[in-house]
PDB file of C-alpha atoms in Angstrom:
ATOM      1  CA  MET A 656      -9.696  -0.279   8.937  1.00 68.00           C
ATOM      2  CA  LYS A 657      -7.758   2.611   7.991  1.00 82.00           C
ATOM      3  CA  THR A 658      -9.553   5.645   7.818  1.00 90.00           C
ATOM      4  CA  GLN A 659      -9.130   7.746   4.652  1.00 92.00           C
ATOM      5  CA  LEU A 660      -7.073  10.162   6.366  1.00 94.00           C
ATOM      6  CA  THR A 661      -5.029   7.960   7.958  1.00 94.00           C
ATOM      7  CA  LEU A 662      -3.861   6.538   4.308  1.00 94.00           C
ATOM      8  CA  ASP A 663      -3.505   9.949   3.449  1.00 95.00           C
ATOM      9  CA  LEU A 664      -1.443  10.869   6.144  1.00 96.00           C
ATOM     10  CA  GLU A 665       0.659   7.598   5.323  1.00 95.00           C
ATOM     11  CA  LYS A 666       0.886   8.360   2.196  1.00 95.00           C
ATOM     12  CA  THR A 667       2.527  11.677   2.699  1.00 96.00           C
ATOM     13  CA  LEU A 668       5.419  10.292   5.248  1.00 97.00           C
ATOM     14  CA  TYR A 669       6.398   7.677   2.882  1.00 96.00           C
ATOM     15  CA  ALA A 670       7.445   9.871  -0.206  1.00 95.00           C
ATOM     16  CA  TYR A 671       8.525  12.543   2.740  1.00 96.00           C
ATOM     17  CA  TRP A 672      11.067  10.304   3.468  1.00 96.00           C
ATOM     18  CA  GLN A 673      11.582   8.058   0.313  1.00 94.00           C
ATOM     19  CA  GLU A 674      12.674  11.712  -1.050  1.00 93.00           C
ATOM     20  CA  GLN A 675      14.893  11.805   1.719  1.00 93.00           C
ATOM     21  CA  GLY A 676      17.173   8.684   0.324  1.00 94.00           C
ATOM     22  CA  ALA A 677      15.611   6.521   3.256  1.00 96.00           C
ATOM     23  CA  THR A 678      14.244   3.534   3.595  1.00 96.00           C
ATOM     24  CA  VAL A 679      10.083   3.818   4.239  1.00 96.00           C
ATOM     25  CA  VAL A 680       8.301   0.288   5.990  1.00 95.00           C
ATOM     26  CA  GLU A 681       4.808   0.388   7.454  1.00 94.00           C
ATOM     27  CA  GLU A 682       3.004  -1.686  10.831  1.00 93.00           C
ATOM     28  CA  VAL A 683       6.891  -3.277  11.524  1.00 94.00           C
ATOM     29  CA  THR A 684       5.931  -5.220  15.014  1.00 92.00           C
ATOM     30  CA  MET A 685       8.601  -5.136  17.550  1.00 88.00           C
ATOM     31  CA  PRO A 686       9.760  -7.360  19.998  1.00 81.00           C
ATOM     32  CA  ASP A 687       9.126  -8.209  23.885  1.00 77.00           C
ATOM     33  CA  ASP A 688       5.717  -6.723  23.499  1.00 81.00           C
ATOM     34  CA  ARG A 689       6.795  -3.886  22.067  1.00 84.00           C
ATOM     35  CA  GLY A 690       3.970  -2.788  20.595  1.00 88.00           C
ATOM     36  CA  ILE A 691       3.990  -2.155  16.815  1.00 92.00           C
ATOM     37  CA  VAL A 692       5.450   1.199  14.645  1.00 94.00           C
ATOM     38  CA  ASP A 693       3.088   2.551  12.488  1.00 94.00           C
ATOM     39  CA  THR A 694       6.008   3.723  10.342  1.00 96.00           C
ATOM     40  CA  LEU A 695       9.850   3.246  10.780  1.00 96.00           C
ATOM     41  CA  VAL A 696      12.022   4.833   8.629  1.00 97.00           C
ATOM     42  CA  ARG A 697      16.059   3.231   8.366  1.00 97.00           C
ATOM     43  CA  GLN A 698      17.924   5.870   7.108  1.00 95.00           C
ATOM     44  CA  LYS A 699      21.804   5.763   6.150  1.00 92.00           C
ATOM     45  CA  GLN A 700      24.492   9.403   8.221  1.00 87.00           C
ATOM     46  CA  GLN A 701      27.606   8.869   6.737  1.00 85.00           C
ATOM     47  CA  ASP A 702      28.785   5.463   8.436  1.00 86.00           C
ATOM     48  CA  ALA A 703      25.833   5.590  10.884  1.00 91.00           C
ATOM     49  CA  THR A 704      22.140   3.928  10.910  1.00 95.00           C
ATOM     50  CA  ILE A 705      19.948   6.397  12.026  1.00 97.00           C
ATOM     51  CA  TRP A 706      16.154   4.881  12.996  1.00 97.00           C
ATOM     52  CA  ARG A 707      12.680   6.882  13.064  1.00 97.00           C
ATOM     53  CA  CYS A 708       9.808   5.680  14.371  1.00 97.00           C
ATOM     54  CA  PHE A 709       6.271   7.464  13.865  1.00 97.00           C
ATOM     55  CA  GLU A 710       2.665   6.781  15.104  1.00 96.00           C
ATOM     56  CA  LEU A 711      -0.140   8.103  13.229  1.00 96.00           C
ATOM     57  CA  LYS A 712      -3.284   9.325  15.094  1.00 96.00           C
ATOM     58  CA  VAL A 713      -5.585  11.077  13.742  1.00 95.00           C
ATOM     59  CA  THR A 714      -8.684  12.599  16.283  1.00 95.00           C
ATOM     60  CA  LYS A 715      -8.410  12.687  19.882  1.00 95.00           C
ATOM     61  CA  ALA A 716      -9.870   9.329  20.705  1.00 94.00           C
ATOM     62  CA  ASP A 717      -6.808   8.239  18.782  1.00 93.00           C
ATOM     63  CA  PHE A 718      -4.669  10.270  20.139  1.00 95.00           C
ATOM     64  CA  HIS A 719      -5.842   8.779  23.512  1.00 94.00           C
ATOM     65  CA  SER A 720      -5.886   4.842  22.800  1.00 90.00           C
ATOM     66  CA  SER A 721      -4.311   2.917  25.115  1.00 86.00           C
ATOM     67  CA  ALA A 722      -2.709   0.548  22.496  1.00 84.00           C
ATOM     68  CA  LYS A 723       1.255   1.108  22.728  1.00 85.00           C
ATOM     69  CA  LEU A 724       3.544   3.750  21.449  1.00 89.00           C
ATOM     70  CA  SER A 725       6.340   2.129  19.806  1.00 90.00           C
ATOM     71  CA  PHE A 726       8.878   4.968  20.338  1.00 95.00           C
ATOM     72  CA  ILE A 727      11.671   2.876  20.450  1.00 94.00           C
ATOM     73  CA  GLY A 728      14.389   4.624  17.096  1.00 96.00           C
ATOM     74  CA  HIS A 729      16.767   7.482  18.172  1.00 97.00           C
ATOM     75  CA  TYR A 730      14.072   9.796  16.791  1.00 98.00           C
ATOM     76  CA  ASN A 731      10.635   9.181  17.906  1.00 98.00           C
ATOM     77  CA  TYR A 732       7.683  11.163  16.643  1.00 98.00           C
ATOM     78  CA  PHE A 733       3.465  11.927  15.690  1.00 97.00           C
ATOM     79  CA  VAL A 734       2.217  12.399  12.683  1.00 97.00           C
ATOM     80  CA  LEU A 735      -1.048  14.941  13.364  1.00 97.00           C
ATOM     81  CA  PRO A 736      -3.379  16.686  11.097  1.00 97.00           C
ATOM     82  CA  GLN A 737      -2.722  20.831  11.983  1.00 96.00           C
ATOM     83  CA  ARG A 738      -5.752  20.924  14.175  1.00 96.00           C
ATOM     84  CA  LEU A 739      -5.026  17.946  15.989  1.00 97.00           C
ATOM     85  CA  TYR A 740      -1.543  19.196  17.163  1.00 97.00           C
ATOM     86  CA  THR A 741      -3.463  22.395  18.303  1.00 96.00           C
ATOM     87  CA  ALA A 742      -5.921  20.338  20.598  1.00 96.00           C
ATOM     88  CA  VAL A 743      -2.811  18.091  22.156  1.00 97.00           C
ATOM     89  CA  ALA A 744      -0.223  19.969  21.540  1.00 97.00           C
ATOM     90  CA  SER A 745       0.763  19.928  25.854  1.00 96.00           C
ATOM     91  CA  GLU A 746       0.143  16.509  25.917  1.00 96.00           C
ATOM     92  CA  ILE A 747       2.681  15.024  23.890  1.00 96.00           C
ATOM     93  CA  PRO A 748       6.093  13.737  25.778  1.00 95.00           C
ATOM     94  CA  HIS A 749       9.330  15.368  26.441  1.00 94.00           C
ATOM     95  CA  GLY A 750      11.866  14.264  23.462  1.00 96.00           C
ATOM     96  CA  ILE A 751       8.483  13.359  21.777  1.00 97.00           C
ATOM     97  CA  GLY A 752       8.430  15.135  18.264  1.00 98.00           C
ATOM     98  CA  VAL A 753       5.852  15.673  16.383  1.00 98.00           C
ATOM     99  CA  PHE A 754       5.099  16.764  12.106  1.00 98.00           C
ATOM    100  CA  THR A 755       1.732  17.652  11.282  1.00 98.00           C
ATOM    101  CA  TYR A 756      -0.529  17.508   8.045  1.00 97.00           C
ATOM    102  CA  HIS A 757      -1.565  20.173   5.903  1.00 96.00           C
ATOM    103  CA  PRO A 758      -4.173  18.464   2.980  1.00 95.00           C
ATOM    104  CA  PHE A 759      -4.015  20.424  -0.172  1.00 93.00           C
ATOM    105  CA  SER A 760      -7.327  21.635  -1.783  1.00 90.00           C
ATOM    106  CA  LYS A 761      -8.568  20.547  -4.506  1.00 87.00           C
ATOM    107  CA  ALA A 762      -8.035  23.406  -6.737  1.00 88.00           C
ATOM    108  CA  ALA A 763      -4.658  23.452  -5.869  1.00 86.00           C
ATOM    109  CA  ILE A 764      -4.318  20.370  -7.062  1.00 85.00           C
ATOM    110  CA  ALA A 765      -6.209  21.035 -10.708  1.00 86.00           C
ATOM    111  CA  ALA A 766      -4.780  23.994 -10.704  1.00 87.00           C
ATOM    112  CA  SER A 767      -0.996  22.350 -10.319  1.00 86.00           C
ATOM    113  CA  ALA A 768       1.318  22.846 -12.966  1.00 86.00           C
ATOM    114  CA  VAL A 769       2.781  19.356 -12.270  1.00 84.00           C
ATOM    115  CA  PRO A 770       1.636  16.131 -11.344  1.00 86.00           C
ATOM    116  CA  VAL A 771       0.826  16.065  -7.271  1.00 87.00           C
ATOM    117  CA  VAL A 772       2.102  12.613  -5.723  1.00 87.00           C
ATOM    118  CA  THR A 773       0.768  13.456  -2.594  1.00 93.00           C
ATOM    119  CA  PRO A 774      -2.728  14.534  -0.455  1.00 93.00           C
ATOM    120  CA  GLY A 775      -0.890  16.979   1.390  1.00 94.00           C
ATOM    121  CA  THR A 776       2.360  17.706   3.206  1.00 95.00           C
ATOM    122  CA  LEU A 777       4.043  17.469   6.543  1.00 97.00           C
ATOM    123  CA  THR A 778       6.017  20.027   8.943  1.00 96.00           C
ATOM    124  CA  ILE A 779       8.160  19.204  11.370  1.00 97.00           C
ATOM    125  CA  ALA A 780       6.250  21.636  14.276  1.00 97.00           C
ATOM    126  CA  LYS A 781       8.446  19.970  17.124  1.00 97.00           C
ATOM    127  CA  PRO A 782      11.726  18.289  16.402  1.00 97.00           C
ATOM    128  CA  ALA A 783      12.544  15.005  18.372  1.00 97.00           C
ATOM    129  CA  ARG A 784      15.477  14.988  20.482  1.00 97.00           C
ATOM    130  CA  ARG A 785      17.851  11.387  19.841  1.00 97.00           C
ATOM    131  CA  GLN A 786      17.944   8.826  22.314  1.00 97.00           C
ATOM    132  CA  GLU A 787      19.082   4.988  23.090  1.00 96.00           C
ATOM    133  CA  LEU A 788      17.607   2.769  20.985  1.00 95.00           C
ATOM    134  CA  GLN A 789      15.258   0.276  22.511  1.00 94.00           C
ATOM    135  CA  VAL A 790      15.722  -2.556  21.233  1.00 93.00           C
ATOM    136  CA  PRO A 791      19.073  -4.229  19.960  1.00 93.00           C
ATOM    137  CA  GLU A 792      19.701  -2.580  16.670  1.00 94.00           C
ATOM    138  CA  ALA A 793      20.237  -6.785  14.953  1.00 94.00           C
ATOM    139  CA  THR A 794      16.382  -7.643  16.519  1.00 93.00           C
ATOM    140  CA  LEU A 795      14.917  -4.411  15.410  1.00 94.00           C
ATOM    141  CA  THR A 796      16.999  -4.324  11.828  1.00 95.00           C
ATOM    142  CA  ASP A 797      15.337  -8.036  10.979  1.00 95.00           C
ATOM    143  CA  HIS A 798      12.042  -7.050  11.673  1.00 94.00           C
ATOM    144  CA  PHE A 799      12.554  -4.318   9.389  1.00 95.00           C
ATOM    145  CA  ILE A 800      13.086  -6.381   6.628  1.00 95.00           C
ATOM    146  CA  ALA A 801      10.441  -8.704   7.469  1.00 95.00           C
ATOM    147  CA  SER A 802       8.022  -6.206   6.941  1.00 95.00           C
ATOM    148  CA  LEU A 803       9.712  -5.328   3.719  1.00 94.00           C
ATOM    149  CA  ASN A 804       9.308  -8.577   2.439  1.00 95.00           C
ATOM    150  CA  ARG A 805       5.245  -9.037   3.519  1.00 93.00           C
ATOM    151  CA  GLU A 806       5.339  -5.334   1.406  1.00 91.00           C
ATOM    152  CA  VAL A 807       6.698  -7.252  -1.143  1.00 90.00           C
ATOM    153  CA  VAL A 808       4.815 -10.390  -1.504  1.00 88.00           C
ATOM    154  CA  LYS A 809       1.423  -8.532  -1.527  1.00 86.00           C
ATOM    155  CA  ALA A 810       2.618  -6.458  -4.220  1.00 86.00           C
ATOM    156  CA  LYS A 811       3.460  -9.395  -6.114  1.00 84.00           C
ATOM    157  CA  GLN A 812      -0.276 -10.847  -5.128  1.00 78.00           C
ATOM    158  CA  VAL A 813      -1.534  -7.421  -6.823  1.00 76.00           C
ATOM    159  CA  ALA A 814       0.791  -8.105 -10.304  1.00 74.00           C
ATOM    160  CA  LYS A 815      -0.438 -11.572  -9.914  1.00 71.00           C
ATOM    161  CA  GLY A 816      -4.384 -10.543 -10.061  1.00 70.00           C
ATOM    162  CA  LEU A 817      -7.062 -13.108  -9.295  1.00 66.00           C
ATOM    163  CA  GLY A 818      -5.598 -16.049 -11.001  1.00 67.00           C
ATOM    164  CA  GLN A 819      -3.345 -17.118  -7.421  1.00 65.00           C
ATOM    165  CA  PHE A 820      -6.718 -17.905  -6.497  1.00 68.00           C
ATOM    166  CA  SER A 821      -8.445 -20.689  -7.021  1.00 74.00           C
ATOM    167  CA  GLU A 822     -12.036 -20.972  -7.986  1.00 76.00           C
ATOM    168  CA  ALA A 823     -13.689 -22.435  -5.138  1.00 79.00           C
ATOM    169  CA  ASP A 824     -11.476 -19.006  -2.909  1.00 75.00           C
ATOM    170  CA  LEU A 825     -13.612 -16.968  -5.265  1.00 72.00           C
ATOM    171  CA  PHE A 826     -16.407 -18.340  -5.118  1.00 76.00           C
ATOM    172  CA  THR A 827     -16.301 -17.868  -1.310  1.00 76.00           C
ATOM    173  CA  GLU A 828     -15.074 -13.870  -1.206  1.00 72.00           C
ATOM    174  CA  LEU A 829     -18.247 -13.943  -3.632  1.00 70.00           C
ATOM    175  CA  LYS A 830     -20.549 -15.245  -1.320  1.00 71.00           C
ATOM    176  CA  LYS A 831     -19.387 -13.104   1.131  1.00 68.00           C
ATOM    177  CA  ARG A 832     -20.178 -10.257  -0.352  1.00 65.00           C
ATOM    178  CA  SER A 833     -23.864 -11.241  -0.647  1.00 63.00           C
ATOM    179  CA  ALA A 834     -24.623 -10.748   3.184  1.00 58.00           C
ATOM    180  CA  ASP A 835     -25.031  -6.851   1.831  1.00 61.00           C
ATOM    181  CA  TYR A 836     -27.247  -7.933  -1.060  1.00 58.00           C
ATOM    182  CA  ASP A 837     -29.646  -4.771  -2.095  1.00 59.00           C
ATOM    183  CA  ILE A 838     -32.431  -6.159  -3.898  1.00 57.00           C
ATOM    184  CA  TYR A 839     -33.892  -2.694  -4.152  1.00 62.00           C
ATOM    185  CA  HIS A 840     -30.536  -1.237  -6.201  1.00 63.00           C
ATOM    186  CA  PRO A 841     -29.238  -4.725  -7.992  1.00 60.00           C
ATOM    187  CA  ASP A 842     -27.449  -2.745  -9.686  1.00 63.00           C
ATOM    188  CA  LYS A 843     -24.592  -1.838  -6.832  1.00 61.00           C
ATOM    189  CA  ASN A 844     -24.396  -5.673  -6.121  1.00 66.00           C
ATOM    190  CA  LEU A 845     -20.836  -7.161  -6.769  1.00 64.00           C
ATOM    191  CA  TYR A 846     -22.294 -10.494  -8.046  1.00 63.00           C
ATOM    192  CA  ASP A 847     -25.463  -8.494 -10.666  1.00 67.00           C
ATOM    193  CA  GLN A 848     -21.984  -6.681 -11.638  1.00 68.00           C
ATOM    194  CA  PHE A 849     -20.369 -10.315 -12.671  1.00 66.00           C
ATOM    195  CA  VAL A 850     -22.893 -11.940 -13.538  1.00 65.00           C
ATOM    196  CA  SER A 851     -23.806  -8.703 -15.757  1.00 67.00           C
ATOM    197  CA  GLU A 852     -20.650  -8.016 -17.688  1.00 70.00           C
ATOM    198  CA  LEU A 853     -20.545 -11.710 -18.334  1.00 63.00           C
ATOM    199  CA  ASP A 854     -23.980 -11.500 -20.006  1.00 63.00           C
ATOM    200  CA  ASN A 855     -22.771  -8.770 -21.860  1.00 69.00           C
ATOM    201  CA  THR A 856     -19.196 -10.502 -22.854  1.00 69.00           C
ATOM    202  CA  THR A 857     -20.908 -13.621 -23.975  1.00 69.00           C
ATOM    203  CA  ILE A 858     -23.549 -11.756 -26.542  1.00 71.00           C
ATOM    204  CA  ASN A 859     -20.520  -9.860 -27.680  1.00 71.00           C
ATOM    205  CA  ALA A 860     -18.307 -12.967 -28.348  1.00 70.00           C
ATOM    206  CA  LEU A 861     -21.613 -14.849 -29.650  1.00 74.00           C
ATOM    207  CA  GLN A 862     -22.407 -11.328 -31.754  1.00 77.00           C
ATOM    208  CA  GLU A 863     -18.801 -11.914 -33.455  1.00 77.00           C
ATOM    209  CA  GLU A 864     -18.656 -14.865 -34.573  1.00 78.00           C
ATOM    210  CA  ILE A 865     -22.054 -14.366 -36.696  1.00 81.00           C
ATOM    211  CA  ASP A 866     -20.965 -11.542 -38.444  1.00 79.00           C
ATOM    212  CA  ALA A 867     -18.286 -13.371 -39.340  1.00 79.00           C
ATOM    213  CA  LEU A 868     -19.850 -16.325 -40.059  1.00 82.00           C
ATOM    214  CA  ASN A 869     -22.528 -13.999 -41.783  1.00 82.00           C
ATOM    215  CA  ALA A 870     -19.314 -12.453 -43.887  1.00 79.00           C
ATOM    216  CA  GLU A 871     -18.560 -15.882 -45.203  1.00 80.00           C
ATOM    217  CA  LEU A 872     -21.742 -16.796 -46.264  1.00 80.00           C
ATOM    218  CA  ALA A 873     -22.173 -13.426 -48.323  1.00 77.00           C
ATOM    219  CA  THR A 874     -18.771 -14.333 -49.868  1.00 75.00           C
ATOM    220  CA  ALA A 875     -19.757 -18.075 -51.006  1.00 72.00           C
ATOM    221  CA  LYS A 876     -23.189 -16.810 -52.158  1.00 72.00           C
ATOM    222  CA  MET A 877     -21.280 -14.250 -54.598  1.00 70.00           C
ATOM    223  CA  ASP A 878     -18.717 -16.627 -55.888  1.00 65.00           C
ATOM    224  CA  ALA A 879     -21.540 -18.447 -56.472  1.00 63.00           C
ATOM    225  CA  ASN A 880     -23.031 -16.347 -58.801  1.00 64.00           C
ATOM    226  CA  ARG A 881     -20.127 -16.000 -60.479  1.00 63.00           C
ATOM    227  CA  TRP A 882     -20.191 -19.551 -61.984  1.00 56.00           C
ATOM    228  CA  SER A 883     -21.728 -20.378 -65.713  1.00 59.00           C
ATOM    229  CA  ILE A 884     -23.176 -23.488 -66.726  1.00 57.00           C
ATOM    230  CA  PHE A 885     -22.742 -24.703 -70.070  1.00 55.00           C
ATOM    231  CA  ARG A 886     -23.422 -27.981 -71.872  1.00 61.00           C
ATOM    232  CA  LEU A 887     -21.362 -28.763 -74.988  1.00 60.00           C
ATOM    233  CA  SER A 888     -21.449 -32.725 -76.610  1.00 60.00           C
ATOM    234  CA  GLY A 889     -23.711 -33.894 -74.138  1.00 62.00           C
ATOM    235  CA  VAL A 890     -21.501 -32.815 -70.952  1.00 59.00           C
ATOM    236  CA  ASN A 891     -21.919 -30.000 -68.940  1.00 60.00           C
ATOM    237  CA  TYR A 892     -19.416 -27.711 -68.077  1.00 57.00           C
ATOM    238  CA  MET A 893     -18.798 -24.916 -65.307  1.00 58.00           C
ATOM    239  CA  ILE A 894     -16.614 -21.783 -66.004  1.00 60.00           C
ATOM    240  CA  TRP A 895     -15.652 -18.636 -63.461  1.00 54.00           C
ATOM    241  CA  LEU A 896     -17.038 -15.458 -64.791  1.00 59.00           C
ATOM    242  CA  ARG A 897     -14.097 -12.738 -63.990  1.00 57.00           C
TER     243      ARG A 897
END
């Protein structure tokens, strides 16, 4: 599970390279046990294609993790909060660049005259040196496209909403959440929220139906009161009173 800080770094990095006209995708699995690139950027420069790899780290433990660093691009970088970079600057390998992340304050966001689309900004604290690609470019391109396709599929699933799931799948997911059922605060439980909303929806629908029936009945009574019956030559007649 990604922390909020990791998500903020990821979102800011994505927007940064989008503004540069590059194509960006997260979590690209490399071939031949070369690990997973946190963020892979493909950028066209004249007739050449430049590949940049980014590893996002938010804590010292994360930085010192035994997970493989997939620095297989032309240019390779760490993306670190400024405080972490200060603490590990001497440990950055030769040739590896660093982007430092600086979050915007809530006050600055609130005072901004234009919409703020990222939670912070990035600064190039250490430039990267170019190296040869560590995997064949055709293979890298295939994995890049596969990851882009994964994101498209995820986006389409979100667009379809819950309609894509069967009732059995929905019921299974609802049951999973009952493991953390809070008997002291039922309003916080997903199932109770669902039942409450369902009850409210049903009640509202029935009330609307009752209101409509009452309106029809009132109209019928008014119409009935406007008829007058009289008898002429032994025959009953009804007339409508305007």
